[in-house]
Every structure is written in structure tokens, then in C-alpha cells.
Coordinates of C-alpha atoms in Angstrom, one line a residue:
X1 CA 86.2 96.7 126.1
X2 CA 89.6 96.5 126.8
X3 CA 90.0 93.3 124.5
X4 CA 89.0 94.9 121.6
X5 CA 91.3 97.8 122.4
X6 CA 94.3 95.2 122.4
X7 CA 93.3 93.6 119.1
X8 CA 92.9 97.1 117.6
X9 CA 96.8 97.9 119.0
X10 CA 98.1 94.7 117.5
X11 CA 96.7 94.6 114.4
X12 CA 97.4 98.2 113.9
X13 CA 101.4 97.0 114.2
X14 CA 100.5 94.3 111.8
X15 CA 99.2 97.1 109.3
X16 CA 101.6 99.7 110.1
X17 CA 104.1 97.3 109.3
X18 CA 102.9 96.3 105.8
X19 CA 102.7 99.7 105.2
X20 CA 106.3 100.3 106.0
X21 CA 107.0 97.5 103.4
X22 CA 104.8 99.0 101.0
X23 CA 106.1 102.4 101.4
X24 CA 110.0 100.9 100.8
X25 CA 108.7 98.8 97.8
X26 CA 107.3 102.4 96.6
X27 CA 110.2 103.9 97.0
X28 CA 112.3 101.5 94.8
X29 CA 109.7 100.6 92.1
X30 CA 111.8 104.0 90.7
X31 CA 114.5 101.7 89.7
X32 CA 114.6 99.7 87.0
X33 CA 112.9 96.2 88.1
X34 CA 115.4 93.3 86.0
X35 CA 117.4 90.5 88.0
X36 CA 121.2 92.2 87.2
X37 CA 120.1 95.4 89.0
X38 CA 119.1 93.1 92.2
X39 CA 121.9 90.2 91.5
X40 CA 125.3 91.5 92.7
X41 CA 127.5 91.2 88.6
X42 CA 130.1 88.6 90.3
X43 CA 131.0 85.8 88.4
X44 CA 131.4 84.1 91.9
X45 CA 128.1 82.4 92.5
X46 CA 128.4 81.8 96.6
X47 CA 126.8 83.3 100.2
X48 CA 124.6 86.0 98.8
X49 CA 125.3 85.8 95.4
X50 CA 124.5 82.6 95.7
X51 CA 121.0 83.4 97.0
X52 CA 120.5 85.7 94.8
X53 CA 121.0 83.5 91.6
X54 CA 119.6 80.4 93.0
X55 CA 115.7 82.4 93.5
X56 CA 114.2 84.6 91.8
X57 CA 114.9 88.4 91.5
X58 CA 111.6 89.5 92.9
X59 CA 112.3 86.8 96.3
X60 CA 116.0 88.1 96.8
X61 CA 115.0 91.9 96.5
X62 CA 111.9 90.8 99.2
X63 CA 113.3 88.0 101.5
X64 CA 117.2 90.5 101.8
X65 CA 117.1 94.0 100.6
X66 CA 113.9 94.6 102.1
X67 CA 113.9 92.3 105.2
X68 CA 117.6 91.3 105.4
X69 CA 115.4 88.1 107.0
X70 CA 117.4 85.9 108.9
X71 CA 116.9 82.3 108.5
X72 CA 115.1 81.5 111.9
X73 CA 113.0 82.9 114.6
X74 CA 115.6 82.6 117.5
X75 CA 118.2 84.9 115.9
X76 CA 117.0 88.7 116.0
X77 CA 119.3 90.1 113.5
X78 CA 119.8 93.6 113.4
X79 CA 117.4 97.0 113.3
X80 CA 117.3 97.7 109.5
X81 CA 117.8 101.8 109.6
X82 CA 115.8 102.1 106.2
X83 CA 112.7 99.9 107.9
X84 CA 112.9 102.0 111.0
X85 CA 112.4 105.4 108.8
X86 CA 109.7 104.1 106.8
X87 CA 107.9 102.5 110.2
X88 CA 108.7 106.2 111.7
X89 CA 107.0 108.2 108.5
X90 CA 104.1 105.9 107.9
X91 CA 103.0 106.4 111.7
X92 CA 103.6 110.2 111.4
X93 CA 101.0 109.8 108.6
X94 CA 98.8 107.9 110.7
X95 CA 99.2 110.7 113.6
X96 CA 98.5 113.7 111.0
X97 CA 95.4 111.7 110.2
X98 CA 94.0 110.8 113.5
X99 CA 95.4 113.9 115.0
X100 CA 92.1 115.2 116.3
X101 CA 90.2 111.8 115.6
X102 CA 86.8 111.5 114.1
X103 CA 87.3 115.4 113.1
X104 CA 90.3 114.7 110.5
X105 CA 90.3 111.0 109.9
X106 CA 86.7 111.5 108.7
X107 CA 88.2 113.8 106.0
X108 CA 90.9 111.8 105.2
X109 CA 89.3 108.3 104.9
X110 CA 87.3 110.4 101.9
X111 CA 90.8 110.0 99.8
X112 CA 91.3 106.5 101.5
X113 CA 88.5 105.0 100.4
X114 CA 87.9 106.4 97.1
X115 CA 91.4 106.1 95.4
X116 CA 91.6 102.1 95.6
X117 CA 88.3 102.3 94.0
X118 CA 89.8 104.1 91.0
X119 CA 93.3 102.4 91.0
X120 CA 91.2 98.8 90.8
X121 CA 89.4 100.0 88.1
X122 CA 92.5 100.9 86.3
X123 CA 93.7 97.5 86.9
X124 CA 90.4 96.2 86.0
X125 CA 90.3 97.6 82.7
X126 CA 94.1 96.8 81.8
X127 CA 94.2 93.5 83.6
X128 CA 91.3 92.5 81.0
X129 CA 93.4 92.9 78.3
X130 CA 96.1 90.7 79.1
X131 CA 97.1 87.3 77.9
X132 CA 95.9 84.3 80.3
X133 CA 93.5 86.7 82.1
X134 CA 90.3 84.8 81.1
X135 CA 92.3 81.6 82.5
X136 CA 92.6 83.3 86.0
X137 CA 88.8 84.3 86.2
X138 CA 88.1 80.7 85.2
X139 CA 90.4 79.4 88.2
X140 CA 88.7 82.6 90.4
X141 CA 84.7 81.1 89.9
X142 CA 85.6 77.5 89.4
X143 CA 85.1 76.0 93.1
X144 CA 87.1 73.2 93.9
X145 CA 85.4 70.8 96.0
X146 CA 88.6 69.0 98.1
X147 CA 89.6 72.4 98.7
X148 CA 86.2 73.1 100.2
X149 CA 86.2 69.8 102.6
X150 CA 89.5 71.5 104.1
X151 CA 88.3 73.0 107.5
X152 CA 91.4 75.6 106.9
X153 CA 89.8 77.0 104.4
X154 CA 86.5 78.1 106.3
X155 CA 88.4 79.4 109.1
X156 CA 90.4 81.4 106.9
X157 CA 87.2 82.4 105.6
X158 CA 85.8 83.5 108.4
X159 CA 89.0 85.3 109.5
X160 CA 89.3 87.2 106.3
X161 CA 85.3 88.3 107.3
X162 CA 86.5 89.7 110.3
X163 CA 89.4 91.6 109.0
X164 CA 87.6 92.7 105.8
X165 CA 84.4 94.7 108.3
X166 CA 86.7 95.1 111.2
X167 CA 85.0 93.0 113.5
X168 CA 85.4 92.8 116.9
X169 CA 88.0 95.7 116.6
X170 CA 85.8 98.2 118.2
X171 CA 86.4 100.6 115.2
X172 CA 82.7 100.0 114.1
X173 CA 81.2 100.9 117.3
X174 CA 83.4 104.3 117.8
X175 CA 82.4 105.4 114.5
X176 CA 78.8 104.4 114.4
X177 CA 78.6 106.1 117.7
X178 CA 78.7 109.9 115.8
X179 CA 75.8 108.8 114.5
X180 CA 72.8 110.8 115.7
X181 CA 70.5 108.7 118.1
X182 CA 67.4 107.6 115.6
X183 CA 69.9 106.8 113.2
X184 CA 68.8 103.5 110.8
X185 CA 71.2 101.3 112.0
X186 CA 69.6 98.6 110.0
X187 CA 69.9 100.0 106.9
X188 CA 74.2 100.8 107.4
X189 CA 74.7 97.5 108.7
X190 CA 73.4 95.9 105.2
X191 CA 74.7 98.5 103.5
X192 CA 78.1 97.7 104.9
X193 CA 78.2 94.0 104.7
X194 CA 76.7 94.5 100.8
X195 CA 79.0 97.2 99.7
X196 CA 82.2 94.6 101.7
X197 CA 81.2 91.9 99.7
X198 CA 80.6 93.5 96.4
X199 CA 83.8 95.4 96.9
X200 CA 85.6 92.0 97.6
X201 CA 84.2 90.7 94.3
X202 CA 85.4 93.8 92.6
X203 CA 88.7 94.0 93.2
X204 CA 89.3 89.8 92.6
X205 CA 88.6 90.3 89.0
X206 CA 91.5 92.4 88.2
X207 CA 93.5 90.5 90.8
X208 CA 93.3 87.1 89.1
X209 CA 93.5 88.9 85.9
X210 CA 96.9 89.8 86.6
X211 CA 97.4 86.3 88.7
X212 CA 96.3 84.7 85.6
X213 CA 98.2 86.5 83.0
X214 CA 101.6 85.9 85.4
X215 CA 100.6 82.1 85.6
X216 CA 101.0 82.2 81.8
X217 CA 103.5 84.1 80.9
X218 CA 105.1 81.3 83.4
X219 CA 103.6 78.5 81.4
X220 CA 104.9 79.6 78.4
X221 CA 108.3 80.5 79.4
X222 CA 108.0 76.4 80.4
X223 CA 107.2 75.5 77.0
X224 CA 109.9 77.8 75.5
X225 CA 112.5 76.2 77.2
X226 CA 111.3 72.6 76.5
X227 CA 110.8 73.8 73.1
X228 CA 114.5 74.4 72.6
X229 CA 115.9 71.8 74.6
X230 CA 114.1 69.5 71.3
X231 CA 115.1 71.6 68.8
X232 CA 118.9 71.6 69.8
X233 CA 118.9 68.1 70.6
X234 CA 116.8 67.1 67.4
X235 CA 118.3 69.8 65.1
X236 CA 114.7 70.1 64.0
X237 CA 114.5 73.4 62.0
X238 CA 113.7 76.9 64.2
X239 CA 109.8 77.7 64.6
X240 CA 108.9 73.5 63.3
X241 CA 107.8 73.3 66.9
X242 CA 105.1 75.5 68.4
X243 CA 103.7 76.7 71.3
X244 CA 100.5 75.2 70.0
X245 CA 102.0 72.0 68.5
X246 CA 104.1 71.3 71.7
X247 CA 101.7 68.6 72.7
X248 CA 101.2 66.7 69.7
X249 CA 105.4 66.9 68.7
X250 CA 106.0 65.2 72.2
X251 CA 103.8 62.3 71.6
X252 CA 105.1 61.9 68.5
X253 CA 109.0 62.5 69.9
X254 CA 108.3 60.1 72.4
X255 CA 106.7 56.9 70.8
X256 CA 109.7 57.0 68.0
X257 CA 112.7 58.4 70.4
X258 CA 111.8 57.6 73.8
X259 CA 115.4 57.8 74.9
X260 CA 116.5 60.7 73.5
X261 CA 113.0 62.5 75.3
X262 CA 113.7 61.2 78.6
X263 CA 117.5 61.7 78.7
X264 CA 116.8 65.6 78.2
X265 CA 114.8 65.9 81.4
X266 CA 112.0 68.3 80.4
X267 CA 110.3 70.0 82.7
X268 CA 106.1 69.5 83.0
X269 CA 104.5 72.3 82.1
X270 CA 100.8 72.7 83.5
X271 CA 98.7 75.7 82.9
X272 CA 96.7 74.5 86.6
X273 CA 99.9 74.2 88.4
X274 CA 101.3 77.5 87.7
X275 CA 97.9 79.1 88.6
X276 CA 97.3 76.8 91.8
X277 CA 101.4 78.7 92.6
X278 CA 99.3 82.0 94.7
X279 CA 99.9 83.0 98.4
X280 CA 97.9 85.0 100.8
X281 CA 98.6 88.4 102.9
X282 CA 101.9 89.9 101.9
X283 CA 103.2 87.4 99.6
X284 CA 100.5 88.0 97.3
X285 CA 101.2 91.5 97.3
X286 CA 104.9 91.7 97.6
X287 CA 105.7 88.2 95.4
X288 CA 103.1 87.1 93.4
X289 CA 101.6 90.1 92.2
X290 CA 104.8 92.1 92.2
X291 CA 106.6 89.0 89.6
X292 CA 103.3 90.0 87.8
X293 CA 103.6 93.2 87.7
X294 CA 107.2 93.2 86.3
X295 CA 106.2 91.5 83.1
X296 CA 103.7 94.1 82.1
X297 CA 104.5 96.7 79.6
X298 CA 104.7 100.4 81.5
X299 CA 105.7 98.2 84.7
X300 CA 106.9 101.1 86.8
X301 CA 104.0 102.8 86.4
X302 CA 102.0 99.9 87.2
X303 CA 103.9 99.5 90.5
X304 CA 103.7 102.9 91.6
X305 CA 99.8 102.9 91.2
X306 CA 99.4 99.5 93.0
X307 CA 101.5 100.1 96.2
X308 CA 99.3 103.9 96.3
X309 CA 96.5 101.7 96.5
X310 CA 98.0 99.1 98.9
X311 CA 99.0 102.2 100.8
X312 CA 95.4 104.0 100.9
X313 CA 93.8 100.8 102.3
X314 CA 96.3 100.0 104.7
X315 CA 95.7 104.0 106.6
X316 CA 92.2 103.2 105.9
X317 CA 92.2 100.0 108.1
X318 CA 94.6 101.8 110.5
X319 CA 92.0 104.9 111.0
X320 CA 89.5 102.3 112.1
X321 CA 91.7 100.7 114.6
X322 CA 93.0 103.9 115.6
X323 CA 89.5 105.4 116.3
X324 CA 88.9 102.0 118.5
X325 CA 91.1 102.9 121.0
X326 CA 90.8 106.9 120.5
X327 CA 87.2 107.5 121.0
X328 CA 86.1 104.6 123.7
X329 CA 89.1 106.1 126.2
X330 CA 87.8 109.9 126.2
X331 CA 83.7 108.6 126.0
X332 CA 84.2 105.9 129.0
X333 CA 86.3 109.0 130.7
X334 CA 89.0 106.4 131.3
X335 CA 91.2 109.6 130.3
X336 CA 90.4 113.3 131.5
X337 CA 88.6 115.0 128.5
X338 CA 90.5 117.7 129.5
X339 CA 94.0 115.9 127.7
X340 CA 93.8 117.6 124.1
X341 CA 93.1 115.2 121.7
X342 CA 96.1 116.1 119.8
X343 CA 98.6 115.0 122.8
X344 CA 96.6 111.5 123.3
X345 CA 96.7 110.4 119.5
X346 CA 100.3 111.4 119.6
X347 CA 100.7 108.9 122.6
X348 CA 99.2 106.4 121.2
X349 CA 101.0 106.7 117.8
X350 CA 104.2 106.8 119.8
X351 CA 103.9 103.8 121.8
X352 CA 103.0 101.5 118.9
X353 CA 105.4 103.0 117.0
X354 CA 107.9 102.1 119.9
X355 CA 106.4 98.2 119.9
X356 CA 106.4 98.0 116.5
X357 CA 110.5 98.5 116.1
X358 CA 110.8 94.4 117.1
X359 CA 108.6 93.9 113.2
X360 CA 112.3 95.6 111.7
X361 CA 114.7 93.3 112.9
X362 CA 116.3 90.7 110.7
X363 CA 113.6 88.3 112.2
X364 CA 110.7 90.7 112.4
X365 CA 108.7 89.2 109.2
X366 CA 108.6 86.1 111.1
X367 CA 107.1 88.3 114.3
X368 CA 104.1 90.0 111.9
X369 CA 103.1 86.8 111.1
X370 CA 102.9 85.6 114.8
X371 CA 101.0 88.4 115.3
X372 CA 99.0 87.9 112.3
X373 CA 98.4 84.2 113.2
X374 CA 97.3 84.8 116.9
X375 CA 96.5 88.5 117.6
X376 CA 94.1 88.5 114.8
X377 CA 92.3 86.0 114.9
X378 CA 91.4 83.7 117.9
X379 CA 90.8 86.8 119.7
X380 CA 88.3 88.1 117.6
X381 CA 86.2 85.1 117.2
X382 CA 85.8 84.7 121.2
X383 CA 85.5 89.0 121.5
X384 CA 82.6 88.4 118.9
X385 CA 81.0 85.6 120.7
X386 CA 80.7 87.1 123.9
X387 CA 79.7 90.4 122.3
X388 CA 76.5 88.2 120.9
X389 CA 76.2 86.9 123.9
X390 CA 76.1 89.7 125.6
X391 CA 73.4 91.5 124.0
X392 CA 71.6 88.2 123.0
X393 CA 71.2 86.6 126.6
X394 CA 72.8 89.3 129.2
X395 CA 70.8 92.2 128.0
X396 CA 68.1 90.5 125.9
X397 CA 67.0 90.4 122.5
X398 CA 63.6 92.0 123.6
X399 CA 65.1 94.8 125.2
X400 CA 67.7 95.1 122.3
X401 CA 64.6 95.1 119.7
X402 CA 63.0 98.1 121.4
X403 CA 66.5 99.7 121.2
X404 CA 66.6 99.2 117.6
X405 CA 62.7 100.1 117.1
X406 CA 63.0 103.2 118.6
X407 CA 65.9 104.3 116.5
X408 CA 64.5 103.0 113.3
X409 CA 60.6 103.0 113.9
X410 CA 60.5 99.5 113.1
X411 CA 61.4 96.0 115.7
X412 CA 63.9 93.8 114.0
X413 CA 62.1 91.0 111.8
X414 CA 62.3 86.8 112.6
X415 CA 65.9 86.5 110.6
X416 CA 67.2 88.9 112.6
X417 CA 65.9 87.4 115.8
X418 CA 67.3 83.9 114.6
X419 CA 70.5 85.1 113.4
X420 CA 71.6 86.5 117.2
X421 CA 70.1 83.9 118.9
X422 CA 71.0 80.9 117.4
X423 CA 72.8 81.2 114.0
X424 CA 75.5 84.1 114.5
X425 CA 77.0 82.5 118.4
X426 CA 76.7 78.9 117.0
X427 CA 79.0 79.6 113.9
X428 CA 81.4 81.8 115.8
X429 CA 81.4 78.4 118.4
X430 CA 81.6 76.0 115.6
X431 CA 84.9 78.2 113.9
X432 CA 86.6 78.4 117.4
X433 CA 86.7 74.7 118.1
X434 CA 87.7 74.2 113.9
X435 CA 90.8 77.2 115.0
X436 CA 91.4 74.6 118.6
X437 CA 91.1 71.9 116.8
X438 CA 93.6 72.6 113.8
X439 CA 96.2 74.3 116.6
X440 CA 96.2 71.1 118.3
X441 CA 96.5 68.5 115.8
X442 CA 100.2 69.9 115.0
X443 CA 102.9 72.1 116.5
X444 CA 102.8 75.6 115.6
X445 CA 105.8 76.3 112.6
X446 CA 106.5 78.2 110.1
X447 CA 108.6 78.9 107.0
X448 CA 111.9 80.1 107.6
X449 CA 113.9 81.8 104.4
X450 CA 117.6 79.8 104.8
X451 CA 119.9 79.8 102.5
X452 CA 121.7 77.2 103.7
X453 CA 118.6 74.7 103.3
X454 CA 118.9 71.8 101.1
X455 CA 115.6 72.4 98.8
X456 CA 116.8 76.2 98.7
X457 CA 114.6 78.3 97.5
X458 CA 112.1 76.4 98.6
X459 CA 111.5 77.6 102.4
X460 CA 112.3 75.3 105.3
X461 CA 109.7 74.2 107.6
X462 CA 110.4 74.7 111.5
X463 CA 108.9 74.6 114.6
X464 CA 108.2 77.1 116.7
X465 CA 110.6 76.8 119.7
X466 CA 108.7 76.5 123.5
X467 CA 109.6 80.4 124.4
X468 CA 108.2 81.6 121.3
X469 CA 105.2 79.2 121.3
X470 CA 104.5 80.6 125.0
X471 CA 104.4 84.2 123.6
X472 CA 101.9 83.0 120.5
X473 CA 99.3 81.6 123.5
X474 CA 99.8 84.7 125.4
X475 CA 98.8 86.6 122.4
X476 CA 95.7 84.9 121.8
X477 CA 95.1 84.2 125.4
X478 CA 95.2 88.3 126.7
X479 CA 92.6 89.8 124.7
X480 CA 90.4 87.3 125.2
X481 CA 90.7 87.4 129.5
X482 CA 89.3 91.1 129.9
X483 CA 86.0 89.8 128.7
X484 CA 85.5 87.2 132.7
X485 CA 87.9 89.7 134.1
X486 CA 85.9 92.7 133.5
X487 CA 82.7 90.8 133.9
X488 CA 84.0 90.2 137.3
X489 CA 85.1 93.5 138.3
X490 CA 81.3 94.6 137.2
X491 CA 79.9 91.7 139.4
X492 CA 81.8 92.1 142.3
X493 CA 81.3 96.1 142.3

């Protein structure tokens, strides 16, 4: 319905907009990636340069040559011209590629879909290779149990589910309904949620490959430094101390010169703390990974191929979206069939394109994840619920079963019958109070990129002010009111 239409349009800025950060990224993974080609060469180490030298290169080129971000929500900051063109060419794409809908995207989602495939498996292979990347598949399948008693965690989970088979977007049904009518819907659905999964698995491996080979190039680097700080202070001959001897030359150091060791302030170095150091969403992909990337030999290269990839699944998501408000408002005949197709994709593409321009202000990153926090997620769990609902205990499983017998030749078995009844509405219920619960507990905030602050370049934690809080609830609220609205309408006519 009209909710799902809503989610599909602001999650599709959300997606547009990482792709317009990819696509810049892209553009300058060309230059040569080392800190003096980001760092202004001034001696005079204040305002920017200041910022620059006090982070890292990889944060400085992110947080102000790609965002210019300003350091709260409140101040809007200028359009950035070079965000606004990339915004403007990466919807163009999306307009060439839904131009016609089903008829092209379903030829382009063929080069969508397959190239990450490839581009993983590149990074698969490689990311094997590297030093530290057996330590980040052993932090990957190593559960950690007080992370697991963190009700966060499972609803980020279950969010993540939703984003990863486009639930509740309404992109499922538009496709699935080119299907001819005694199509095995049984056998896709499984299919689906099997190859998601699977694919999920796949592409973690060379993710905390790479995660785990950053973490110890990282750990290292920490030894290296303590390692010399000893040496100089000691005037111990070069290469007496190890990497691998570290440990035992401290204990030693420290039992016969416990002065000396404390007064040179050495940093502790922990393999486990520089792998727990990962992010979600784009700072995994624009931080993490990208520091990561850097240190590999051939690191260009390696850039180029992993912001292709970043950029085929982001049109990929964005065709689904895209089809979710394409197909339903020509099949409902909410629009004249007689609009060519070409003119109604271009109007849509248009006026998210025309919403999306707030995402390239100086405060716009702090927007995306607003919209990222509310849009796409509470929304979709309550759009899911009543979607069970509906065809659970409005239109009934029995009648729903004869549906799905006549179309496959065989009525849905017990789990299935369970799962809508009881299992599927229940969890969706139980992750809706967890997201209520959590929202309540504490004011909204977020992590503001200041300068200024005193733990600089840490980020400063702020609230949300009451204005913008209003506009997070309205978010999440809108969606969700078509569902008793619409029921109503229905009711009353």
C-alpha cells in the first residue's frame, strides 16, 4: 500500500545517497591515497590543518572533502556542488535503468547482481592471503555471549533481514507479480531466503579477511612504536627486541626498571581491541574498509574494484525500490496506463532526486542517518506485521492455502501454517516493543564530527534537538498510518 510505497521512496534517498558517496570516493581512489596528499603541507597545525593532523587521513578526506560535515545537526551548511553532480548522475543511472521498468531493469539487474559476485570472489581469494586474515575469521565465528544478551543486537538483526530481502518494501511483490499465475511460489521464496543467507556468509569471509588483516597491520604498528620507544630509551641494540619477544622483554623491563617503563607511557597493544574497532553501514565501507584497503599492495586497484561492487549493489537495491512504487501505481490504475512509462519513471526519479538535495548539505550525513534510523526500520516491522495479519486473520490461512495449492499443486505443510499464524507476527511484535522499548529508555542522539570537541577525534555525543526529534517520529509514524487509514477508507466505502 501506500506505506510500503513511502519506505520504498525513503530508503531509495538513503541508497541513492550512498551511492553518490561511492561514486565521489570512485572518482578519487585515482589519486594517490597517503596522508600529505589529503593534509594541507603547512607547518601551521590549526582550524583545518589542525583536523587534519589530529585524525586520520582516511577520516579527514571522509568527514571534510567528501562531506565538508558540519559539527551539528542545527547548522545546514552549504550545498556541496561536487555531491549535487554525483546525486544528479547516479539518479540519471537509476532513470536509464528503470526507464521502461520491469522491461530494462530486468536486464540490467543481470550485471547488478552478478559482478559483486565476482568482485567478492576476487576479494575472497586475495583477502586469504593476507596477514591477520585467519585472526578476523576467528573473531567473524567466535560468538560472543554479552554481546548476544544485548537486545540491540537482535533488533539490528532483524533490521539488517529486512534490508538484506527487501521486506516490507513492496519490491518483492511487484516483481513476483510478472510471474505467470501457477508459478511455485514456494520454491522462490526458499530459494530466496537460502541464496540471502548464503550470500551473506559469502561475502563476510573476505570482509573480515580484510577487517582482520587492517586490525593487524594496526597491532603491529602498536608494537613498533613501543618497540622503539625501549630501544631509544634503553639503548638496547636495533632488532634485540621483537615483535615476537615484545611480551616477554616487558616483563622482564618491568620487574628490573619499573620506573623507566612507566615514565615512557607505552601504549597497550591488543590484537582483540583493534579487531573489536569495526562500524556498521557507511563507516564500514567508507572508514574501516577503505584504511584497509590503503595498506594493501596494488591499493588503487583494490579500491576501484570495491566501490564497482559497492556501486552494483547499491542500483540493485534501488531497482527494487524503484519497481515498488513503479509497477503498483500503473496495476492499481492509481495513474492512467495511458502515461508512457518513460515520463512516470522520469517523475519519480526527479522528485527524489529533488528531496534528496537536503542529504548534500554540510549537515546532510547526519540527515541519511535519520532517515536510516527511522524510515527504515520501525516502519517496516509494523508494514510486515499487518501484512501477516492481513492474510493470516483478515483473509485466512485456509483461503490463502488454496491460493498457494492451486499455483503449486500442493497446500502449504504444518511449519508453514505455524510460522504465519503464530511464529512470524509474534517475533515481528516481540522486535517492535525491543525498537519502543530501546527508543524510550534514552533521548535520541547522535555523533556529531566537531573539531572543536575536547576528545577530538573522537566524535561528540549530542542530542537530538525537540524540532528534529519531531521530524524522526513523523518519519516512522507516516508510513505506518496508511495501513488504519486505508483500512478505513475500505470500511467505510
Amino acid at each position: 500500500g501506500v506505506g510500503s510505497w513511502m519506505v520504498s521512496v525513503l530508503v531509495s534517498l538513503y541508497y541513492n545517497t550512498v551511492l553518490t558517496w561511492v561514486m565521489w570516493y570512485f572518482i578519487n581512489s585515482f589519486q594517490e591515497p597517503l596522508p600529505w596528499s589529503v593534509c594541507p603541507l603547512n607547518e601551521n597545525r590549526t582550524g583545518l590543518n589542525k583536523e587534519c593532523y589530529e585524525s586520520t587521513a582516511v577520516n579527514y578526506f571522509w568527514y571534510r572533502k567528501t562531506l565538508n560535515i558540519t559539527p551539528d545537526v542545527t547548522e545546514s551548511g552549504a550545498l556541496q556542488w561536487w555531491l549535487i553532480l554525483c546525486l544528479a548522475t547516479c539518479w540519471a543511472i537509476v532513470y536509464l535503468c528503470t526507464i521502461r521498468g520491469i522491461e530494462t531493469t530486468g536486464k540490467a539487474i543481470y550485471v547488478t547482481a552478478i559482478f559483486p559476485y565476482l568482485v567478492l570472489t576476487i576479494f575472497l581469494i586475495h583477502g586469504l592471503t593476507l596477514p591477520g586474515a585467519t585472526d578476523g575469521l576467528t573473531y567473524l565465528f567466535t560468538p560472543n555471549l554479552n554481546n548476544l544478551k544485548n537486545p540491540r543486537v537482535w533488533l539490528d538483526a532483524a533490521t539488517q533481514i529486512f534490508f538484506s530481502l527487501s521486506l516490507a518494501f513492496g519490491g518483492l511483490i511487484a516483481f513476483s507479480s510478472y510471474n505467470p499465475p501457477k508459478n511455485d511460489c514456494e520454491k522462490d521464496a526458499v530459494t530466496v531466503a537460502i541464496v540471502n543467507s548464503m550470500t551473506s556468509l559469502y561475502a563476510s569471509i573476505p570482509v573480515f579477511s580484510v577487517l582482520g588483516f587492517k586490525a593487524t597491520t594496526g597491532y603491529w604498528d602498536c608494537l613498533d612504536r613501543n618497540i622503539i620507544s625501549i630501544v631509544n630509551e634503553f639503548d638496547l641494540p636495533e632488532e634485540s627486541i621483537m615483535r615476537q619477544n615484545y611480551t616477554a622483554w616487558i616483563s622482564v623491563l618491568n620487574s628490573s626498571h619499573p620506573e623507566k617503563i612507566a615514565g615512557l607511557k607505552l601504549k597497550s597493544c591488543d590484537l582483540q581491541e583493534f579487531l573489536d574497532q569495526s562500524v556498521s553501514g557507511t563507516g564500514l565501507a567508507f572508514i574501516i574498509f577503505t584504511q584497509a584497503i590503503i595498506l594493501m599492495p596494488g591499493s588503487q586497484a583494490w579500491a576501484i574494484l570495491f566501490f564497482i561492487m559497492l556501486f552494483s549493489l547499491g542500483l540493485s537495491s534501488m531497482f527494487g525500490n524503484i519497481e515498488g512504487v513503479f509497477t503498483p501505481l500503473l496495476e492499481l490504475r492509481i495513474i492512467s496506463k495511458s502515461i508512457p512509462k518513460e515520463l512516470l519513471s522520469g517523475i519519480i526519479c526527479l522528485i527524489c532526486f529533488l528531496i534528496a538535495l537536503c542529504f548534500t548539505l554540510g549537515s546532510g550525513s547526519y540527515w541519511i542517518d535519520i532517515f536510516d534510523s527511522y524510515a527504515g526500520s520501525l516502519p517496516l516491522l509494523v508494514i510486515a506485521f499487518f501484512e501477516v495479519i492481513g492474510v493470516a486473520y483478515v483473509y485466512k490461512i485456509k483461503r490463502f492455502s488454496k491460493d498457494v495449492k492451486w499455483m503449486t499443486g500442493r497446500k502449504p505443510n504444518l511449519y508453514w501454517q505455524i510460522t504465519w499464524r503464530f511464529i512470524s507476527p509474534l517475533l515481528l511484535l516481540i522486535v517492535f516493543m525491543a525498537f519502543v522499548t530501546l527508543q524510550i529508555q534514552k533521548p535520541p542522539s547522535y555523533a556529531a564530527w566537531n573539531p572543536k570537541y575536547e576528545g577530538f577525534p573522537m566524535k561528540e555525543e549530542k542530542v537530538y534537538p525537540l524540532w528534529v526529534q519531531a521530524i524522526c517520529v513523523l518519519l516512522a509514524v507516516l508510513p505506518c498510518v496508511f495501513v488504519p487509514l486505508v483500512a478505513l477508507f475500505h470500511l467505510i466505502k
